[in-house]
Amino acid sequence: MIPVRGFENATVAVLGLGRSGLTAARALHAGGAHVVVWDDGAKGREGGEAEGFEVRDLTREGALDGVATLVTSPGIPHLYPAPHPAIRAAWEAGVAVDNDIGLFFRSLGHDGEAPRVVCITGSNGKSTTSALLHHVLAQAGRQAHLAGNIGRGVLDLDPLGEADIVVLELSSYQTDLARSLTPDVCVFTNLSPDHLDRHGGPGGYFAAKRRLFAEGGPERAVIGVDENEGRYLANQMSEAPGDDRVIRVSLGKLSGPGWQVTARKGWLAEMRKGRQVASVDLRDIPGLPGRHNHQNACCAWAAARTLGLAPREIEAGLRSYPGLPHRSQRIAERAGVTFVNDSKATNVDAAAQALQAFKRIRWICGGLMKEGGLESLQPHFGTVAKAYVIGREAAAFAVALGPDIEAEVCTDMAVAVARAASEAEAGDVVLLAPAAASFDQYDNFEKRGEDFAACVTALDI
């Protein structure tokens, strides 16, 4: 555990007692703070009390008297659609509001030399890019740690030294509020509409991502430039056309003298000062199928290069990467039919990428539709032989897919898997890529993916 510094003998309040909240409370206590905690749920409060923390209703008048800082969990709204009452009370009392990411950066270097920190954000691909970079570093013999929105809670890491490299996946919920951000390398994968209610619209969502770069002041920035927001951010971060502090990443062709990593038709190419310095054929790497994973590979490649790895080291790591659960994860192959779990495709952009990764698809989709509808998926229906729709509102979801795709309302996963498998032919891919949130039927996307895998295992083929 990393003890949080700067609050010795001070009272710090922790709001929300999930994984990050409890870890923050422990780390604050380890650093000498007096910690009071609160959770809106009785189970969370019982967990805090069981660990010996003072449980205090932070929404009660006067509860924040004498409190130096309020540390909130990322899932708790602090601005949109409405601030939590305890956060509103902190504003009125003049109490600073922070999160575990801010505490982590605040505490770096207090016990010796600080590690190097790579922060990865974006709408899609940040989990795969983070896990892939961590794998590449570990395979190359570096002391790498994976944390943040993936892996361990950031404050749950063991004390770190200058030989360590921390790879942090950060969501917009985390970057939006952290009061201290001092990464060495920042990665922006891409941007598509998501979490708009939490950020008050697309501008607020992008601003939360941009904050990591603008306030973080990284030594190097790896930026996907296939959307306007990425191009804008790259322009903001660079001082001249050849400024190699910014590495532009694209699935198309880039020009200019700067540092670039692209993946066109499955070939990764690294360009510096107008010359190609490395290339890799990504098409035969089983853990990285499809264009979206080729973009992830480019981002991980660029970050690894900034950390001093040679092209041959990175290529070896890419080829040995096993993939992440629920992200283009190959579950099984039966009678020539491949079953792929991409339950993490919780929005239409991620689902569109999944639909482009395979040639003939039996598509399992559905769940809680997000803002914006499904129209942007329609150009990618050419690879879909048939859709099998799940979710409590499966019929409405099937209608929203439009008339250009055959869709069968299945409602539950077992029916969808059985129907898709029975109609699939050799060479087909049965793909779970929901294009929707999971909360109508599952606790999270992981549970949905696990159900898909269990249904595939239970098939009698």
Tab-separated table of C-alpha atoms in Angstrom:
chain	number	residue	atom	x	y	z
A	1	MET	CA	0.000	0.000	0.000
A	2	ILE	CA	1.098	3.570	-0.750
A	3	PRO	CA	0.640	5.739	2.375
A	4	VAL	CA	-0.989	9.048	1.496
A	5	ARG	CA	1.219	11.938	2.585
A	6	GLY	CA	0.339	15.477	3.552
A	7	PHE	CA	-2.542	14.773	5.935
A	8	GLU	CA	-0.699	13.751	9.109
A	9	ASN	CA	-2.977	14.351	12.137
A	10	ALA	CA	-5.635	15.910	9.890
A	11	THR	CA	-9.208	14.645	9.477
A	12	VAL	CA	-10.046	13.393	5.990
A	13	ALA	CA	-13.501	12.203	4.942
A	14	VAL	CA	-14.012	9.387	2.415
A	15	LEU	CA	-17.297	9.213	0.507
A	16	GLY	CA	-18.159	5.853	-1.083
A	17	LEU	CA	-16.749	2.590	0.245
A	18	GLY	CA	-16.274	0.447	-2.813
A	19	ARG	CA	-12.845	-0.808	-3.868
A	20	SER	CA	-11.258	2.607	-4.430
A	21	GLY	CA	-12.917	4.214	-1.396
A	22	LEU	CA	-11.860	1.591	1.126
A	23	THR	CA	-8.346	1.511	-0.308
A	24	ALA	CA	-8.130	5.308	-0.049
A	25	ALA	CA	-9.290	5.175	3.567
A	26	ARG	CA	-6.629	2.582	4.432
A	27	ALA	CA	-3.898	4.541	2.631
A	28	LEU	CA	-4.861	7.780	4.366
A	29	HIS	CA	-4.796	6.030	7.734
A	30	ALA	CA	-1.384	4.538	6.894
A	31	GLY	CA	-0.136	8.064	6.190
A	32	GLY	CA	-1.218	9.353	9.606
A	33	ALA	CA	-4.629	10.881	8.859
A	34	HIS	CA	-7.733	10.507	11.000
A	35	VAL	CA	-10.275	9.030	8.582
A	36	VAL	CA	-14.052	9.294	8.720
A	37	VAL	CA	-16.141	7.446	6.138
A	38	TRP	CA	-19.623	7.358	4.673
A	39	ASP	CA	-21.499	5.278	2.089
A	40	ASP	CA	-25.123	5.689	1.045
A	41	GLY	CA	-25.565	1.921	1.295
A	42	ALA	CA	-25.758	0.034	4.580
A	43	LYS	CA	-23.411	-2.674	3.288
A	44	GLY	CA	-20.699	-0.123	2.540
A	45	ARG	CA	-21.058	1.489	5.937
A	46	GLU	CA	-20.809	-1.904	7.631
A	47	GLY	CA	-17.602	-2.588	5.703
A	48	GLY	CA	-16.077	0.686	6.860
A	49	GLU	CA	-17.069	0.095	10.445
A	50	ALA	CA	-15.651	-3.439	10.352
A	51	GLU	CA	-12.256	-1.960	9.461
A	52	GLY	CA	-12.352	0.375	12.450
A	53	PHE	CA	-13.148	3.641	10.681
A	54	GLU	CA	-15.464	6.219	12.172
A	55	VAL	CA	-18.704	6.173	10.157
A	56	ARG	CA	-20.168	9.660	9.860
A	57	ASP	CA	-23.151	10.779	7.784
A	58	LEU	CA	-21.409	13.362	5.615
A	59	THR	CA	-24.714	14.783	4.399
A	60	ARG	CA	-25.644	15.862	7.942
A	61	GLU	CA	-25.244	19.536	8.860
A	62	GLY	CA	-21.873	20.155	10.488
A	63	ALA	CA	-20.487	16.738	9.519
A	64	LEU	CA	-17.596	18.353	7.631
A	65	ASP	CA	-16.539	20.667	10.440
A	66	GLY	CA	-12.789	20.204	10.945
A	67	VAL	CA	-12.397	18.093	7.797
A	68	ALA	CA	-9.386	18.979	5.639
A	69	THR	CA	-10.390	17.153	2.441
A	70	LEU	CA	-13.270	15.063	1.130
A	71	VAL	CA	-12.152	12.093	-0.996
A	72	THR	CA	-14.911	10.763	-3.242
A	73	SER	CA	-15.206	7.565	-5.256
A	74	PRO	CA	-15.358	7.899	-9.068
A	75	GLY	CA	-18.896	6.545	-9.367
A	76	ILE	CA	-20.375	9.369	-7.286
A	77	PRO	CA	-21.524	12.415	-9.321
A	78	HIS	CA	-19.764	15.601	-8.293
A	79	LEU	CA	-21.267	18.019	-10.826
A	80	TYR	CA	-23.660	16.485	-13.378
A	81	PRO	CA	-26.436	15.454	-13.453
A	82	ALA	CA	-26.400	16.772	-9.853
A	83	PRO	CA	-23.698	16.836	-7.183
A	84	HIS	CA	-23.982	14.415	-4.290
A	85	PRO	CA	-25.271	16.231	-1.166
A	86	ALA	CA	-21.995	15.605	0.679
A	87	ILE	CA	-20.016	17.152	-2.171
A	88	ARG	CA	-22.331	20.154	-2.260
A	89	ALA	CA	-21.824	20.481	1.504
A	90	ALA	CA	-18.044	20.373	0.997
A	91	TRP	CA	-18.247	23.250	-1.477
A	92	GLU	CA	-20.253	25.319	0.983
A	93	ALA	CA	-17.839	24.519	3.817
A	94	GLY	CA	-14.752	25.292	1.704
A	95	VAL	CA	-13.521	21.697	2.012
A	96	ALA	CA	-11.366	20.533	-0.914
A	97	VAL	CA	-12.751	17.582	-2.916
A	98	ASP	CA	-10.331	15.027	-4.393
A	99	ASN	CA	-10.151	11.371	-5.426
A	100	ASP	CA	-7.725	8.468	-5.088
A	101	ILE	CA	-5.879	9.407	-8.292
A	102	GLY	CA	-5.147	12.865	-6.893
A	103	LEU	CA	-3.964	11.306	-3.617
A	104	PHE	CA	-1.668	8.947	-5.532
A	105	PHE	CA	0.113	11.696	-7.445
A	106	ARG	CA	0.275	13.837	-4.309
A	107	SER	CA	2.129	11.032	-2.528
A	108	LEU	CA	4.697	10.132	-5.216
A	109	GLY	CA	8.328	10.621	-4.276
A	110	HIS	CA	7.760	11.177	-0.552
A	111	ASP	CA	9.645	8.002	0.358
A	112	GLY	CA	12.417	8.224	-2.226
A	113	GLU	CA	12.694	8.430	-6.006
A	114	ALA	CA	9.383	8.444	-7.881
A	115	PRO	CA	8.445	5.853	-10.512
A	116	ARG	CA	7.571	6.687	-14.098
A	117	VAL	CA	3.820	6.875	-14.644
A	118	VAL	CA	1.929	6.329	-17.902
A	119	CYS	CA	-1.728	7.403	-17.887
A	120	ILE	CA	-4.085	6.057	-20.565
A	121	THR	CA	-7.531	7.479	-21.267
A	122	GLY	CA	-10.068	7.622	-24.109
A	123	SER	CA	-13.532	6.312	-24.924
A	124	ASN	CA	-12.619	2.891	-26.288
A	125	GLY	CA	-9.528	0.736	-26.113
A	126	LYS	CA	-8.005	2.185	-22.969
A	127	SER	CA	-8.270	-1.095	-21.037
A	128	THR	CA	-6.687	-3.123	-23.832
A	129	THR	CA	-4.010	-0.487	-24.435
A	130	SER	CA	-3.190	-0.413	-20.713
A	131	ALA	CA	-3.038	-4.194	-20.357
A	132	LEU	CA	-1.073	-4.515	-23.596
A	133	LEU	CA	1.511	-1.906	-22.574
A	134	HIS	CA	1.872	-3.544	-19.163
A	135	HIS	CA	2.374	-6.937	-20.848
A	136	VAL	CA	4.970	-5.551	-23.280
A	137	LEU	CA	6.906	-3.905	-20.441
A	138	ALA	CA	6.807	-7.019	-18.254
A	139	GLN	CA	7.905	-9.253	-21.130
A	140	ALA	CA	10.837	-6.898	-21.717
A	141	GLY	CA	11.919	-7.289	-18.075
A	142	ARG	CA	10.694	-3.945	-16.751
A	143	GLN	CA	9.174	-3.589	-13.268
A	144	ALA	CA	5.696	-2.702	-14.478
A	145	HIS	CA	2.464	-2.309	-12.497
A	146	LEU	CA	-1.103	-2.084	-13.823
A	147	ALA	CA	-3.642	-0.088	-11.817
A	148	GLY	CA	-6.414	2.502	-11.833
A	149	ASN	CA	-9.590	1.619	-13.692
A	150	ILE	CA	-8.103	-1.823	-14.369
A	151	GLY	CA	-6.127	-4.171	-12.157
A	152	ARG	CA	-5.404	-2.998	-8.621
A	153	GLY	CA	-6.591	0.177	-6.965
A	154	VAL	CA	-3.812	2.708	-7.436
A	155	LEU	CA	-3.199	3.222	-3.716
A	156	ASP	CA	-3.142	-0.542	-3.188
A	157	LEU	CA	0.198	-0.789	-5.030
A	158	ASP	CA	3.301	-1.551	-2.995
A	159	PRO	CA	5.650	1.406	-2.378
A	160	LEU	CA	7.352	2.350	-5.640
A	161	GLY	CA	10.873	3.334	-6.650
A	162	GLU	CA	12.547	4.944	-9.640
A	163	ALA	CA	12.947	1.575	-11.423
A	164	ASP	CA	9.176	1.015	-11.451
A	165	ILE	CA	6.760	1.926	-14.230
A	166	VAL	CA	3.091	2.373	-13.350
A	167	VAL	CA	0.510	1.984	-16.135
A	168	LEU	CA	-2.750	3.679	-15.108
A	169	GLU	CA	-5.997	3.319	-16.986
A	170	LEU	CA	-8.061	6.397	-16.165
A	171	SER	CA	-11.724	6.998	-16.917
A	172	SER	CA	-13.212	10.453	-17.385
A	173	TYR	CA	-14.710	10.078	-13.905
A	174	GLN	CA	-11.175	9.874	-12.495
A	175	THR	CA	-9.450	12.552	-14.584
A	176	ASP	CA	-12.276	15.045	-14.052
A	177	LEU	CA	-11.697	15.511	-10.333
A	178	ALA	CA	-8.098	14.604	-9.416
A	179	ARG	CA	-6.439	17.697	-7.921
A	180	SER	CA	-2.922	16.479	-8.658
A	181	LEU	CA	-1.941	15.050	-12.056
A	182	THR	CA	1.755	14.657	-12.869
A	183	PRO	CA	2.157	11.745	-15.330
A	184	ASP	CA	5.313	11.241	-17.357
A	185	VAL	CA	3.469	9.935	-20.434
A	186	CYS	CA	-0.203	10.408	-21.373
A	187	VAL	CA	-2.137	8.397	-23.965
A	188	PHE	CA	-5.431	9.437	-25.578
A	189	THR	CA	-6.872	6.576	-27.648
A	190	ASN	CA	-9.992	8.100	-29.222
A	191	LEU	CA	-13.258	9.833	-28.391
A	192	SER	CA	-16.887	8.867	-28.996
A	193	PRO	CA	-20.074	9.861	-27.148
A	194	ASP	CA	-20.297	8.224	-23.711
A	195	HIS	CA	-21.176	9.206	-20.128
A	196	LEU	CA	-22.778	12.380	-21.463
A	197	ASP	CA	-25.188	12.733	-18.543
A	198	ARG	CA	-22.259	12.624	-16.111
A	199	HIS	CA	-20.349	15.374	-17.919
A	200	GLY	CA	-23.176	17.633	-19.097
A	201	GLY	CA	-22.686	16.781	-22.777
A	202	PRO	CA	-19.856	15.982	-25.222
A	203	GLY	CA	-17.891	19.139	-24.434
A	204	GLY	CA	-17.719	18.310	-20.746
A	205	TYR	CA	-16.786	14.709	-21.533
A	206	PHE	CA	-13.871	15.775	-23.736
A	207	ALA	CA	-12.818	18.412	-21.209
A	208	ALA	CA	-12.494	15.701	-18.549
A	209	LYS	CA	-10.165	13.717	-20.827
A	210	ARG	CA	-8.218	16.789	-21.966
A	211	ARG	CA	-7.582	17.776	-18.359
A	212	LEU	CA	-5.082	14.919	-17.998
A	213	PHE	CA	-2.918	16.535	-20.683
A	214	ALA	CA	-3.509	20.226	-20.046
A	215	GLU	CA	-3.023	20.059	-16.277
A	216	GLY	CA	-0.824	16.982	-16.194
A	217	GLY	CA	1.980	18.469	-18.295
A	218	PRO	CA	3.381	15.105	-19.467
A	219	GLU	CA	6.853	14.791	-20.959
A	220	ARG	CA	5.330	12.908	-23.887
A	221	ALA	CA	1.774	12.710	-25.235
A	222	VAL	CA	0.515	9.842	-27.418
A	223	ILE	CA	-2.662	11.007	-29.130
A	224	GLY	CA	-5.087	9.243	-31.470
A	225	VAL	CA	-5.914	11.768	-34.192
A	226	ASP	CA	-8.699	10.046	-36.104
A	227	GLU	CA	-11.306	12.375	-34.536
A	228	ASN	CA	-11.384	16.152	-34.389
A	229	GLU	CA	-10.904	16.145	-30.627
A	230	GLY	CA	-7.646	14.198	-30.965
A	231	ARG	CA	-6.386	16.491	-33.711
A	232	TYR	CA	-7.240	19.510	-31.581
A	233	LEU	CA	-5.486	18.030	-28.548
A	234	ALA	CA	-2.357	17.145	-30.529
A	235	ASN	CA	-2.225	20.677	-31.900
A	236	GLN	CA	-2.612	22.133	-28.403
A	237	MET	CA	0.211	19.985	-27.028
A	238	SER	CA	2.798	20.603	-29.779
A	239	GLU	CA	4.873	23.704	-30.401
A	240	ALA	CA	5.952	23.015	-33.999
A	241	PRO	CA	5.362	20.474	-36.811
A	242	GLY	CA	8.395	18.407	-35.783
A	243	ASP	CA	7.786	18.520	-32.017
A	244	ASP	CA	8.472	14.929	-30.975
A	245	ARG	CA	6.957	15.386	-27.541
A	246	VAL	CA	3.683	14.522	-29.283
A	247	ILE	CA	3.274	11.160	-31.021
A	248	ARG	CA	0.281	11.042	-33.350
A	249	VAL	CA	-1.519	7.716	-33.810
A	250	SER	CA	-3.871	6.922	-36.693
A	251	LEU	CA	-5.512	4.118	-38.629
A	252	GLY	CA	-5.034	6.232	-41.755
A	253	LYS	CA	-2.177	8.011	-43.460
A	254	LEU	CA	-0.358	10.846	-41.697
A	255	SER	CA	2.047	13.353	-43.197
A	256	GLY	CA	4.579	15.773	-41.798
A	257	PRO	CA	7.927	15.568	-40.025
A	258	GLY	CA	6.643	14.619	-36.595
A	259	TRP	CA	6.664	11.321	-34.686
A	260	GLN	CA	3.837	9.085	-35.922
A	261	VAL	CA	2.610	5.511	-35.453
A	262	THR	CA	-0.007	4.280	-37.927
A	263	ALA	CA	-1.749	1.019	-38.776
A	264	ARG	CA	-2.990	0.797	-42.360
A	265	LYS	CA	-4.403	-2.480	-43.692
A	266	GLY	CA	-3.022	-4.274	-40.646
A	267	TRP	CA	0.556	-2.988	-40.888
A	268	LEU	CA	1.939	-0.919	-38.018
A	269	ALA	CA	4.516	1.664	-39.100
A	270	GLU	CA	6.544	4.057	-36.982
A	271	MET	CA	7.704	7.252	-38.697
A	272	ARG	CA	10.160	9.835	-37.366
A	273	LYS	CA	11.311	12.919	-39.234
A	274	GLY	CA	9.688	11.622	-42.407
A	275	ARG	CA	11.438	8.236	-42.320
A	276	GLN	CA	10.064	4.816	-41.406
A	277	VAL	CA	12.022	3.356	-38.495
A	278	ALA	CA	9.971	0.209	-37.777
A	279	SER	CA	7.036	-1.858	-39.055
A	280	VAL	CA	5.077	-4.907	-37.868
A	281	ASP	CA	2.412	-7.058	-39.521
A	282	LEU	CA	-0.423	-7.123	-36.962
A	283	ARG	CA	-2.817	-9.269	-38.994
A	284	ASP	CA	-1.620	-12.631	-37.694
A	285	ILE	CA	-1.492	-11.685	-33.989
A	286	PRO	CA	-4.379	-13.624	-32.402
A	287	GLY	CA	-4.676	-11.436	-29.292
A	288	LEU	CA	-5.210	-8.267	-31.364
A	289	PRO	CA	-7.957	-8.895	-33.957
A	290	GLY	CA	-9.513	-6.040	-35.910
A	291	ARG	CA	-8.778	-2.397	-36.654
A	292	HIS	CA	-9.676	-1.210	-33.163
A	293	ASN	CA	-7.034	-3.495	-31.657
A	294	HIS	CA	-4.545	-2.312	-34.254
A	295	GLN	CA	-5.118	1.210	-32.949
A	296	ASN	CA	-4.564	-0.074	-29.405
A	297	ALA	CA	-1.327	-1.698	-30.556
A	298	CYS	CA	-0.164	1.626	-32.058
A	299	CYS	CA	-0.852	3.466	-28.798
A	300	ALA	CA	0.961	0.842	-26.724
A	301	TRP	CA	3.858	0.805	-29.209
A	302	ALA	CA	4.257	4.580	-29.026
A	303	ALA	CA	4.157	4.625	-25.220
A	304	ALA	CA	6.666	1.789	-24.991
A	305	ARG	CA	9.017	3.623	-27.335
A	306	THR	CA	8.913	6.711	-25.108
A	307	LEU	CA	9.979	4.436	-22.242
A	308	GLY	CA	13.063	3.275	-24.144
A	309	LEU	CA	11.995	-0.126	-25.509
A	310	ALA	CA	13.393	-1.291	-28.831
A	311	PRO	CA	11.063	-2.288	-31.698
A	312	ARG	CA	11.999	-5.974	-31.429
A	313	GLU	CA	11.126	-5.988	-27.715
A	314	ILE	CA	7.742	-4.417	-28.358
A	315	GLU	CA	6.927	-6.746	-31.258
A	316	ALA	CA	7.702	-9.775	-29.099
A	317	GLY	CA	5.311	-8.457	-26.453
A	318	LEU	CA	2.556	-7.826	-29.007
A	319	ARG	CA	2.839	-11.363	-30.352
A	320	SER	CA	2.655	-12.978	-26.915
A	321	TYR	CA	-0.251	-10.843	-25.681
A	322	PRO	CA	-3.126	-13.158	-24.653
A	323	GLY	CA	-5.909	-10.554	-24.805
A	324	LEU	CA	-8.257	-9.290	-22.097
A	325	PRO	CA	-11.423	-11.003	-20.899
A	326	HIS	CA	-14.586	-9.520	-22.444
A	327	ARG	CA	-12.654	-7.634	-25.131
A	328	SER	CA	-12.560	-9.527	-28.451
A	329	GLN	CA	-11.930	-12.629	-26.330
A	330	ARG	CA	-12.074	-15.910	-28.243
A	331	ILE	CA	-14.111	-18.269	-26.060
A	332	ALA	CA	-14.259	-21.399	-28.214
A	333	GLU	CA	-14.334	-22.825	-31.718
A	334	ARG	CA	-16.857	-25.544	-32.485
A	335	ALA	CA	-17.635	-27.114	-35.851
A	336	GLY	CA	-15.783	-24.283	-37.560
A	337	VAL	CA	-17.742	-21.580	-35.699
A	338	THR	CA	-15.783	-19.152	-33.501
A	339	PHE	CA	-17.379	-17.652	-30.374
A	340	VAL	CA	-16.077	-14.205	-29.376
A	341	ASN	CA	-16.883	-12.328	-26.163
A	342	ASP	CA	-16.720	-8.542	-26.570
A	343	SER	CA	-19.074	-7.704	-23.697
A	344	LYS	CA	-17.010	-4.541	-23.055
A	345	ALA	CA	-18.491	-3.107	-26.286
A	346	THR	CA	-20.990	-1.116	-24.242
A	347	ASN	CA	-21.451	1.724	-26.752
A	348	VAL	CA	-22.101	1.919	-30.470
A	349	ASP	CA	-18.564	2.973	-31.397
A	350	ALA	CA	-17.010	-0.052	-29.671
A	351	ALA	CA	-19.617	-2.337	-31.252
A	352	ALA	CA	-18.893	-0.843	-34.683
A	353	GLN	CA	-15.220	-1.686	-34.271
A	354	ALA	CA	-16.117	-5.252	-33.302
A	355	LEU	CA	-18.385	-5.642	-36.341
A	356	GLN	CA	-15.483	-4.630	-38.589
A	357	ALA	CA	-13.147	-7.247	-37.115
A	358	PHE	CA	-14.813	-10.327	-38.644
A	359	LYS	CA	-16.248	-11.236	-42.058
A	360	ARG	CA	-19.521	-13.047	-41.257
A	361	ILE	CA	-21.139	-12.500	-37.867
A	362	ARG	CA	-24.012	-13.911	-35.837
A	363	TRP	CA	-24.389	-10.852	-33.636
A	364	ILE	CA	-25.667	-10.977	-30.035
A	365	CYS	CA	-26.577	-7.440	-29.005
A	366	GLY	CA	-28.893	-5.444	-26.768
A	367	GLY	CA	-29.278	-4.094	-23.255
A	368	LEU	CA	-29.748	-0.533	-22.009
A	369	MET	CA	-29.394	1.756	-25.017
A	370	LYS	CA	-27.292	4.863	-24.544
A	371	GLU	CA	-27.893	8.375	-25.837
A	372	GLY	CA	-27.601	8.783	-29.592
A	373	GLY	CA	-29.375	5.599	-30.669
A	374	LEU	CA	-28.002	2.976	-33.051
A	375	GLU	CA	-28.003	4.753	-36.420
A	376	SER	CA	-24.215	5.075	-36.574
A	377	LEU	CA	-23.954	1.260	-36.551
A	378	GLN	CA	-25.867	0.831	-39.798
A	379	PRO	CA	-22.878	1.282	-42.159
A	380	HIS	CA	-21.272	-1.760	-40.504
A	381	PHE	CA	-24.174	-4.195	-40.889
A	382	GLY	CA	-22.671	-5.700	-44.041
A	383	THR	CA	-20.753	-8.260	-41.981
A	384	VAL	CA	-23.827	-9.297	-39.977
A	385	ALA	CA	-25.711	-12.398	-41.098
A	386	LYS	CA	-28.289	-11.953	-38.322
A	387	ALA	CA	-28.747	-10.197	-34.982
A	388	TYR	CA	-29.969	-11.964	-31.848
A	389	VAL	CA	-31.243	-9.340	-29.410
A	390	ILE	CA	-31.133	-9.657	-25.609
A	391	GLY	CA	-32.253	-7.358	-22.802
A	392	ARG	CA	-35.462	-6.386	-21.072
A	393	GLU	CA	-36.298	-4.061	-23.956
A	394	ALA	CA	-35.083	-6.400	-26.676
A	395	ALA	CA	-38.060	-5.746	-28.962
A	396	ALA	CA	-37.472	-1.983	-28.941
A	397	PHE	CA	-33.729	-2.511	-29.487
A	398	ALA	CA	-34.476	-4.759	-32.490
A	399	VAL	CA	-36.710	-2.073	-33.999
A	400	ALA	CA	-33.976	0.542	-33.435
A	401	LEU	CA	-31.562	-1.552	-35.502
A	402	GLY	CA	-33.658	-0.661	-38.532
A	403	PRO	CA	-35.025	-2.606	-41.510
A	404	ASP	CA	-31.681	-3.443	-43.121
A	405	ILE	CA	-30.772	-6.226	-40.708
A	406	GLU	CA	-32.543	-9.451	-39.784
A	407	ALA	CA	-33.076	-9.431	-36.027
A	408	GLU	CA	-34.573	-12.046	-33.710
A	409	VAL	CA	-35.806	-11.080	-30.244
A	410	CYS	CA	-34.279	-13.569	-27.790
A	411	THR	CA	-34.373	-11.531	-24.551
A	412	ASP	CA	-31.992	-13.763	-22.527
A	413	MET	CA	-28.447	-14.873	-23.241
A	414	ALA	CA	-29.048	-18.633	-23.242
A	415	VAL	CA	-31.673	-18.367	-25.980
A	416	ALA	CA	-29.516	-15.999	-28.044
A	417	VAL	CA	-26.435	-18.223	-27.884
A	418	ALA	CA	-28.439	-21.348	-28.677
A	419	ARG	CA	-30.203	-19.733	-31.653
A	420	ALA	CA	-27.009	-18.197	-33.060
A	421	ALA	CA	-25.093	-21.455	-32.693
A	422	SER	CA	-27.851	-23.508	-34.329
A	423	GLU	CA	-27.945	-21.231	-37.386
A	424	ALA	CA	-24.195	-20.579	-37.711
A	425	GLU	CA	-22.194	-22.144	-40.525
A	426	ALA	CA	-18.509	-23.032	-40.639
A	427	GLY	CA	-16.509	-19.801	-40.848
A	428	ASP	CA	-19.106	-17.741	-38.976
A	429	VAL	CA	-18.327	-15.831	-35.775
A	430	VAL	CA	-20.898	-15.734	-32.967
A	431	LEU	CA	-20.074	-12.340	-31.496
A	432	LEU	CA	-21.304	-10.789	-28.267
A	433	ALA	CA	-20.902	-7.028	-28.829
A	434	PRO	CA	-23.951	-5.533	-27.093
A	435	ALA	CA	-23.676	-1.839	-28.075
A	436	ALA	CA	-25.450	-1.162	-24.795
A	437	ALA	CA	-25.016	-1.110	-21.038
A	438	SER	CA	-25.615	-4.308	-19.076
A	439	PHE	CA	-27.499	-3.053	-16.046
A	440	ASP	CA	-30.965	-4.144	-17.159
A	441	GLN	CA	-29.973	-7.808	-16.668
A	442	TYR	CA	-26.480	-7.913	-15.114
A	443	ASP	CA	-24.457	-6.171	-12.415
A	444	ASN	CA	-21.781	-5.228	-14.959
A	445	PHE	CA	-20.380	-6.093	-18.372
A	446	GLU	CA	-18.104	-8.733	-16.822
A	447	LYS	CA	-21.095	-10.716	-15.544
A	448	ARG	CA	-22.693	-10.475	-18.973
A	449	GLY	CA	-19.539	-11.794	-20.633
A	450	GLU	CA	-19.254	-14.613	-18.105
A	451	ASP	CA	-22.860	-15.615	-18.842
A	452	PHE	CA	-22.070	-15.680	-22.574
A	453	ALA	CA	-19.044	-17.903	-21.959
A	454	ALA	CA	-21.067	-20.232	-19.717
A	455	CYS	CA	-23.801	-20.539	-22.357
A	456	VAL	CA	-21.216	-21.349	-25.027
A	457	THR	CA	-19.665	-23.999	-22.791
A	458	ALA	CA	-23.098	-25.542	-22.219
A	459	LEU	CA	-23.846	-25.905	-25.945
A	460	ASP	CA	-24.430	-29.427	-27.213
A	461	ILE	CA	-22.634	-29.264	-30.558
